Coordinates of C-alpha atoms and ligand atoms in Angstrom, one line a residue:
X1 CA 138.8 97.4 107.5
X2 CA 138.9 99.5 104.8
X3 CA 135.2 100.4 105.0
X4 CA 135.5 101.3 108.8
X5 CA 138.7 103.5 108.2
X6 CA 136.7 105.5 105.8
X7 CA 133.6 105.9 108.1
X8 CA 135.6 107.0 110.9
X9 CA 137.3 109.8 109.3
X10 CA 136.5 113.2 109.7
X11 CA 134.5 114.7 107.0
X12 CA 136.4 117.4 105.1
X13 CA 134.8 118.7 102.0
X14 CA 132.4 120.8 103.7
X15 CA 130.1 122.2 100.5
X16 CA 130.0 121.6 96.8
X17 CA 128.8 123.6 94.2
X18 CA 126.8 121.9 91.6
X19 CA 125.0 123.5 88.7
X20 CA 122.9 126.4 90.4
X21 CA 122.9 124.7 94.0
X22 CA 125.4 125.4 96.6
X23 CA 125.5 122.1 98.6
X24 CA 126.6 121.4 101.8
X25 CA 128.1 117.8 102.4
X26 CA 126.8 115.0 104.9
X27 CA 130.0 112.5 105.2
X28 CA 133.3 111.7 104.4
X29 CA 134.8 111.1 100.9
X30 CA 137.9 109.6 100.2
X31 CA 138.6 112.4 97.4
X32 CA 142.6 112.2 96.0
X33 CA 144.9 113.6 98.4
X34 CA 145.8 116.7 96.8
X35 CA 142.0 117.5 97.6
X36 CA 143.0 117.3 101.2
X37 CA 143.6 120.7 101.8
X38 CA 139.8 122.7 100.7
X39 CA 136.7 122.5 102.4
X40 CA 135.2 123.2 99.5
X41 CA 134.9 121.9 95.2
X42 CA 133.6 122.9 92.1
X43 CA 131.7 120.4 90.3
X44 CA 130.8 120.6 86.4
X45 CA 127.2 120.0 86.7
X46 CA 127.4 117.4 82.9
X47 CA 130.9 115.8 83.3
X48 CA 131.1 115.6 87.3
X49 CA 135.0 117.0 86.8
X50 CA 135.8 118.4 90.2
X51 CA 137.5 121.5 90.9
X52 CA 139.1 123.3 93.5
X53 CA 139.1 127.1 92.6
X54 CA 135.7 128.6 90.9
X55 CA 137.6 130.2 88.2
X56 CA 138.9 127.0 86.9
X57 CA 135.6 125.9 87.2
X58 CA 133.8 129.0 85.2
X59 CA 137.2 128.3 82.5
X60 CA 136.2 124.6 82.4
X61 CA 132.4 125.7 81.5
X62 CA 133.6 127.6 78.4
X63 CA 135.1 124.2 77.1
X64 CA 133.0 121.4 78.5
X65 CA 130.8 119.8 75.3
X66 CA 128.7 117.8 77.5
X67 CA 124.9 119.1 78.0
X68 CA 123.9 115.6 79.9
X69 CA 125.3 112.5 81.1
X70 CA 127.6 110.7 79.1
X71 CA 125.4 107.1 77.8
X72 CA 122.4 106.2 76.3
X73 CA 118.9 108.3 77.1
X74 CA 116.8 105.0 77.9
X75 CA 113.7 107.0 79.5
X76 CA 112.1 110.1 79.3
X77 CA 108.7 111.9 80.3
X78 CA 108.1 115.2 80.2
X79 CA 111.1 117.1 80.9
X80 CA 112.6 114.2 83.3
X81 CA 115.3 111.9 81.7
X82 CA 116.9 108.8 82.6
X83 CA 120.1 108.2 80.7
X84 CA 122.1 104.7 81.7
X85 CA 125.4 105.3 81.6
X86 CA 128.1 101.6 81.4
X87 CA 131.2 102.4 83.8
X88 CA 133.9 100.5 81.6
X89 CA 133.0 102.8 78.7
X90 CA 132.7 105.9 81.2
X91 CA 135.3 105.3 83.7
X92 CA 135.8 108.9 84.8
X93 CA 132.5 109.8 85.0
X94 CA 131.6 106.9 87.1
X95 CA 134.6 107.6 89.5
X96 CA 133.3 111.0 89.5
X97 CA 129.9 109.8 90.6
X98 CA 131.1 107.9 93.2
X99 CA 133.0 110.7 94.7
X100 CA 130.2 112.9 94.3
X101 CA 128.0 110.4 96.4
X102 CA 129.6 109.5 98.9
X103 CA 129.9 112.9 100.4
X104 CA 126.1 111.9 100.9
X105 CA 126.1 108.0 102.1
X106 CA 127.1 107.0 104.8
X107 CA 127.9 103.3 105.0
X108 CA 128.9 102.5 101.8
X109 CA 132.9 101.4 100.4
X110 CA 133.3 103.8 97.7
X111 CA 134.0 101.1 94.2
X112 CA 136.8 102.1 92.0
X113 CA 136.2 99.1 90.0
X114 CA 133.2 101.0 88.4
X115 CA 133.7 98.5 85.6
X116 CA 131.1 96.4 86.5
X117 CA 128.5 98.8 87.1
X118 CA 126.2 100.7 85.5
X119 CA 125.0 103.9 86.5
X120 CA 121.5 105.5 86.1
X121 CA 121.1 108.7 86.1
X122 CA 117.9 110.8 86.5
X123 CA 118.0 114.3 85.2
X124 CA 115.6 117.3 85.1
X125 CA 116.4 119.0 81.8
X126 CA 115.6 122.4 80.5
X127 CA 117.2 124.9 77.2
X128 CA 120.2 124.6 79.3
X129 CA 120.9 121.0 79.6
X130 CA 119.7 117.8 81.4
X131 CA 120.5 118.7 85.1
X132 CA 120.9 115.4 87.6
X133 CA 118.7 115.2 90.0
X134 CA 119.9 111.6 91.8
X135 CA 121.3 108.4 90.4
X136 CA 121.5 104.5 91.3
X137 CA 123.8 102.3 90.3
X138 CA 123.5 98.9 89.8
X139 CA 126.3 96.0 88.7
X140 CA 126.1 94.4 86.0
X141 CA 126.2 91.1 87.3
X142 CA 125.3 90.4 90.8
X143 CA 125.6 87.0 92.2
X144 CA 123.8 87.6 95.3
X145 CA 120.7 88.8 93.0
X146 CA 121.1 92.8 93.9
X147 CA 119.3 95.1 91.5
X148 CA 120.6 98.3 92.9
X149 CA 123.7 98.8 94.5
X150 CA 123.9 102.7 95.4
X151 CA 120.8 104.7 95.5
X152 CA 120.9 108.8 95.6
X153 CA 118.7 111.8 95.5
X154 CA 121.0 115.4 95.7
X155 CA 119.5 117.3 98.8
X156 CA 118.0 119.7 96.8
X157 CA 115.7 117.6 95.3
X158 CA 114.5 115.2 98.3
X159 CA 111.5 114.6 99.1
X160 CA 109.6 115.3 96.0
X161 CA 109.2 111.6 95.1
X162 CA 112.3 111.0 93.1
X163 CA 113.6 108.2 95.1
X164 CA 110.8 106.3 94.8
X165 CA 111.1 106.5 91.1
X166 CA 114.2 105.8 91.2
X167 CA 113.1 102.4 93.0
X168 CA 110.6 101.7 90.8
X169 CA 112.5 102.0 87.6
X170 CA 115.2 99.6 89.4
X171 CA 112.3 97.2 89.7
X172 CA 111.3 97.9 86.4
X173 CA 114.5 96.9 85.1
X174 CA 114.4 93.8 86.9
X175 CA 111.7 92.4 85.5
X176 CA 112.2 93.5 82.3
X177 CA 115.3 91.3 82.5
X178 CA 112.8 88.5 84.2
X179 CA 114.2 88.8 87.6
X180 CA 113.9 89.1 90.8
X181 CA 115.8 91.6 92.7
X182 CA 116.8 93.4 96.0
X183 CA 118.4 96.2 97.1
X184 CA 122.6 96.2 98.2
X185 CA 122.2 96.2 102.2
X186 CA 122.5 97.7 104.4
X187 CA 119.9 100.5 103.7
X188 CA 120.5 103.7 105.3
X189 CA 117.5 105.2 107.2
X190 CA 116.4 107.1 104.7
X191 CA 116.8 104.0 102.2
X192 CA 114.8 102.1 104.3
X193 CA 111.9 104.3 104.4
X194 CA 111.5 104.8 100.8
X195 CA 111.7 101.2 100.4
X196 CA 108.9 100.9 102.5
X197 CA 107.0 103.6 101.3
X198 CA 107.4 102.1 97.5
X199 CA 106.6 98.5 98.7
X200 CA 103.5 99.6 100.8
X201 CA 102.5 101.4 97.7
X202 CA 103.0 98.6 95.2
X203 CA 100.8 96.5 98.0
X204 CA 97.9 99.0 98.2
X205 CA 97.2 99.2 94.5
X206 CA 97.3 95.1 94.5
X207 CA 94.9 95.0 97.0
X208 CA 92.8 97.9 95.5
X209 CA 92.7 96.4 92.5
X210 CA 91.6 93.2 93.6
X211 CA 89.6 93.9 96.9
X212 CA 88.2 90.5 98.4
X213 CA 89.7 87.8 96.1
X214 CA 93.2 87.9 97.5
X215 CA 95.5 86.0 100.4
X216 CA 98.5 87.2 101.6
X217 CA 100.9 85.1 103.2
X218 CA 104.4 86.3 104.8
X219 CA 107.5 84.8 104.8
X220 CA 111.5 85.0 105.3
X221 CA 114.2 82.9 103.5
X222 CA 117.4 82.6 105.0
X223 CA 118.2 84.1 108.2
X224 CA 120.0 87.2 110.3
X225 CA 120.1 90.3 108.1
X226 CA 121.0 88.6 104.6
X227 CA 117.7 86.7 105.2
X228 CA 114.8 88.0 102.2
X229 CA 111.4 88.8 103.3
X230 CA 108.5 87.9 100.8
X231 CA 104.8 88.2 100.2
X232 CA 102.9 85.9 98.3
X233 CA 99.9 87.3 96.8
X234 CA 97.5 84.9 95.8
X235 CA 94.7 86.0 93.4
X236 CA 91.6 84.2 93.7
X237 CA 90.3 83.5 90.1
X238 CA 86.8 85.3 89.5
X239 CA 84.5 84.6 92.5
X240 CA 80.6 84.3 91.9
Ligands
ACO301 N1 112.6 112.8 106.7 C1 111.5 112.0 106.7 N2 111.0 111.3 105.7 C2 111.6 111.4 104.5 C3 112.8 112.2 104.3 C4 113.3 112.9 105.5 N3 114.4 113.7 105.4 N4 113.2 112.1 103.1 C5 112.4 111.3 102.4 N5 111.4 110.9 103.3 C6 110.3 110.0 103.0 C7 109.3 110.6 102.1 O1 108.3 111.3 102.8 C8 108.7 109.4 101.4 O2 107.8 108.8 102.3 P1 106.4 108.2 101.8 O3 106.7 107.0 101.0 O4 105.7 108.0 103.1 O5 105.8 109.3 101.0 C9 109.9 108.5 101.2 O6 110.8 108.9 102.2 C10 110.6 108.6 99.9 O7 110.6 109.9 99.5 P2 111.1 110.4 98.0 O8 110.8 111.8 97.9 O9 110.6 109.4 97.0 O10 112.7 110.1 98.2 P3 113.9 111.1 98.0 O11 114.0 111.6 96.6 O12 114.0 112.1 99.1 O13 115.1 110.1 98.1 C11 116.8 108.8 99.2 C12 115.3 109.1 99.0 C13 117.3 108.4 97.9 C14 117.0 107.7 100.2 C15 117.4 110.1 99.7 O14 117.0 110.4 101.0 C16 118.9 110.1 99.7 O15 119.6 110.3 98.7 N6 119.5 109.9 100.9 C17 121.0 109.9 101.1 C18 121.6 108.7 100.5 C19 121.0 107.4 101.0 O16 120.8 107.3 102.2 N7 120.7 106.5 100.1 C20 120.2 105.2 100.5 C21 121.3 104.3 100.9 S1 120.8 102.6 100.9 C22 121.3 102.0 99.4 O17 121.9 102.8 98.6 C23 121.0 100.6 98.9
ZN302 ZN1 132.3 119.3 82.3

């Protein structure tokens, strides 16, 4: 009930500012009331603090010590970082998160219990600081095998392959942990494409890799939507 309530109502933060971008919002978040009245917030680019007026924003700027996401810095290339930050030990900066991206997903039910999850954070940084690009989050202990619960990319920075990195280091983690995993449904349309365009990738190098010596069959366990597709790939060993 609670879920359909949210996605009914009307969307009212219109734009955000975050960092040097100027954002303008896709859905409804249920912000705290007294957030009801502006169309438009103020976020701290480091802490995700929210504010309504840009002076109290510029004010918080002068005091704010963070330079990245709270957590630890588990991954980094180049000038791209990945820092994993634990809800229960970051409580306001996960609610903060949440808030933050919901304005751009659509069916989800925002979690206050961000307890349980952690939250992983990809970041482009720079002399200024480590700027977030997107984020998933993940909980810590998912019965129904889930390795990612939320998955975001900030508009500003779609479509340059983040989001499939973003899937891939969610897979990563999963079998680093020697599991397997899946995805919280359902996907959004634009969560179900990159999903498909990481999985056909992940396929095409397989099959490059190992040309003729391969058989592929398809499958489905369960049923309706919770049912799980699967591919077994079966390498031949060393043909003659
Ligand atoms: N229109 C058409 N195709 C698109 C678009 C678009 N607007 N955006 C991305 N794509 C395609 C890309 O071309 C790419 O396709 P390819 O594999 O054929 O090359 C693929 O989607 C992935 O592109 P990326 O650049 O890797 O992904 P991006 O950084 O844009 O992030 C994401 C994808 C995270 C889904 C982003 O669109 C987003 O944040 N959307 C809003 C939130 C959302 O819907 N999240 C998923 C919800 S489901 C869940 O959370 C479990
Ligand atoms: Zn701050």
């Amino acid at each position: 009930l609670r879920e359909h309530e949210e996605f009914t109502k009307v969307k009212n933060i219109a734009t955000i500012e975050l960092g040097r971008y100027e954002i303008e919002t896709w859905y409804f978040s249920p912000f705290p009331p007294e957030y009801n009245d502006c169309s438009k917030l103020y976020f701290c680019e480091f802490c995700l603090n929210f504010m309504k007026r840009k002076e109290q924003l510029q004010r918080h700027m002068k005091k704010c010590d963070l330079k990245h996401p709270p957590g630890d810095e588990i991954y980094r290339s180049g000038t791209l970082s990945m820092f994993e930050v634990d809800g229960k030990k970051n409580k306001v900066y996960g609610q903060n998160l949440c808030y933050l991206a919901k304005l751009f997903l659509d069916h989800k039910t925002l979690y206050y219990d961000v307890d349980l999850f952690l939250f992983y954070v990809l970041c482009e940084c720079d002399d200024r600081g480590c700027h977030m690009v997107g984020y998933f989050s993940k909980e810590k202990h998912s019965e129904e095998s889930y390795n990612l619960a939320c998955i975001l990319t900030l508009p500003p920075y779609q479509r340059k392959g983040y989001g499939k990195f973003l899937i891939a280091f969610s897979y990563e983690l999963s079998k680093k942990e020697g599991k397997v995993g899946t995805p919280e449904r359902p996907l959004s349309d634009l969560g179900l494409l990159s999903y498909k365009g990481y999985w056909t990738r992940v396929l095409l190098d397989i099959l490059k890799k190992h040309k003729a010596n391969i058989s592929i069959k398809m499958g489905k366990v369960g049923s309706g939507i919770l049912g799980q597709s699967f591919l077994l790939l079966h390498v031949r060993s060393s043909v003659t």
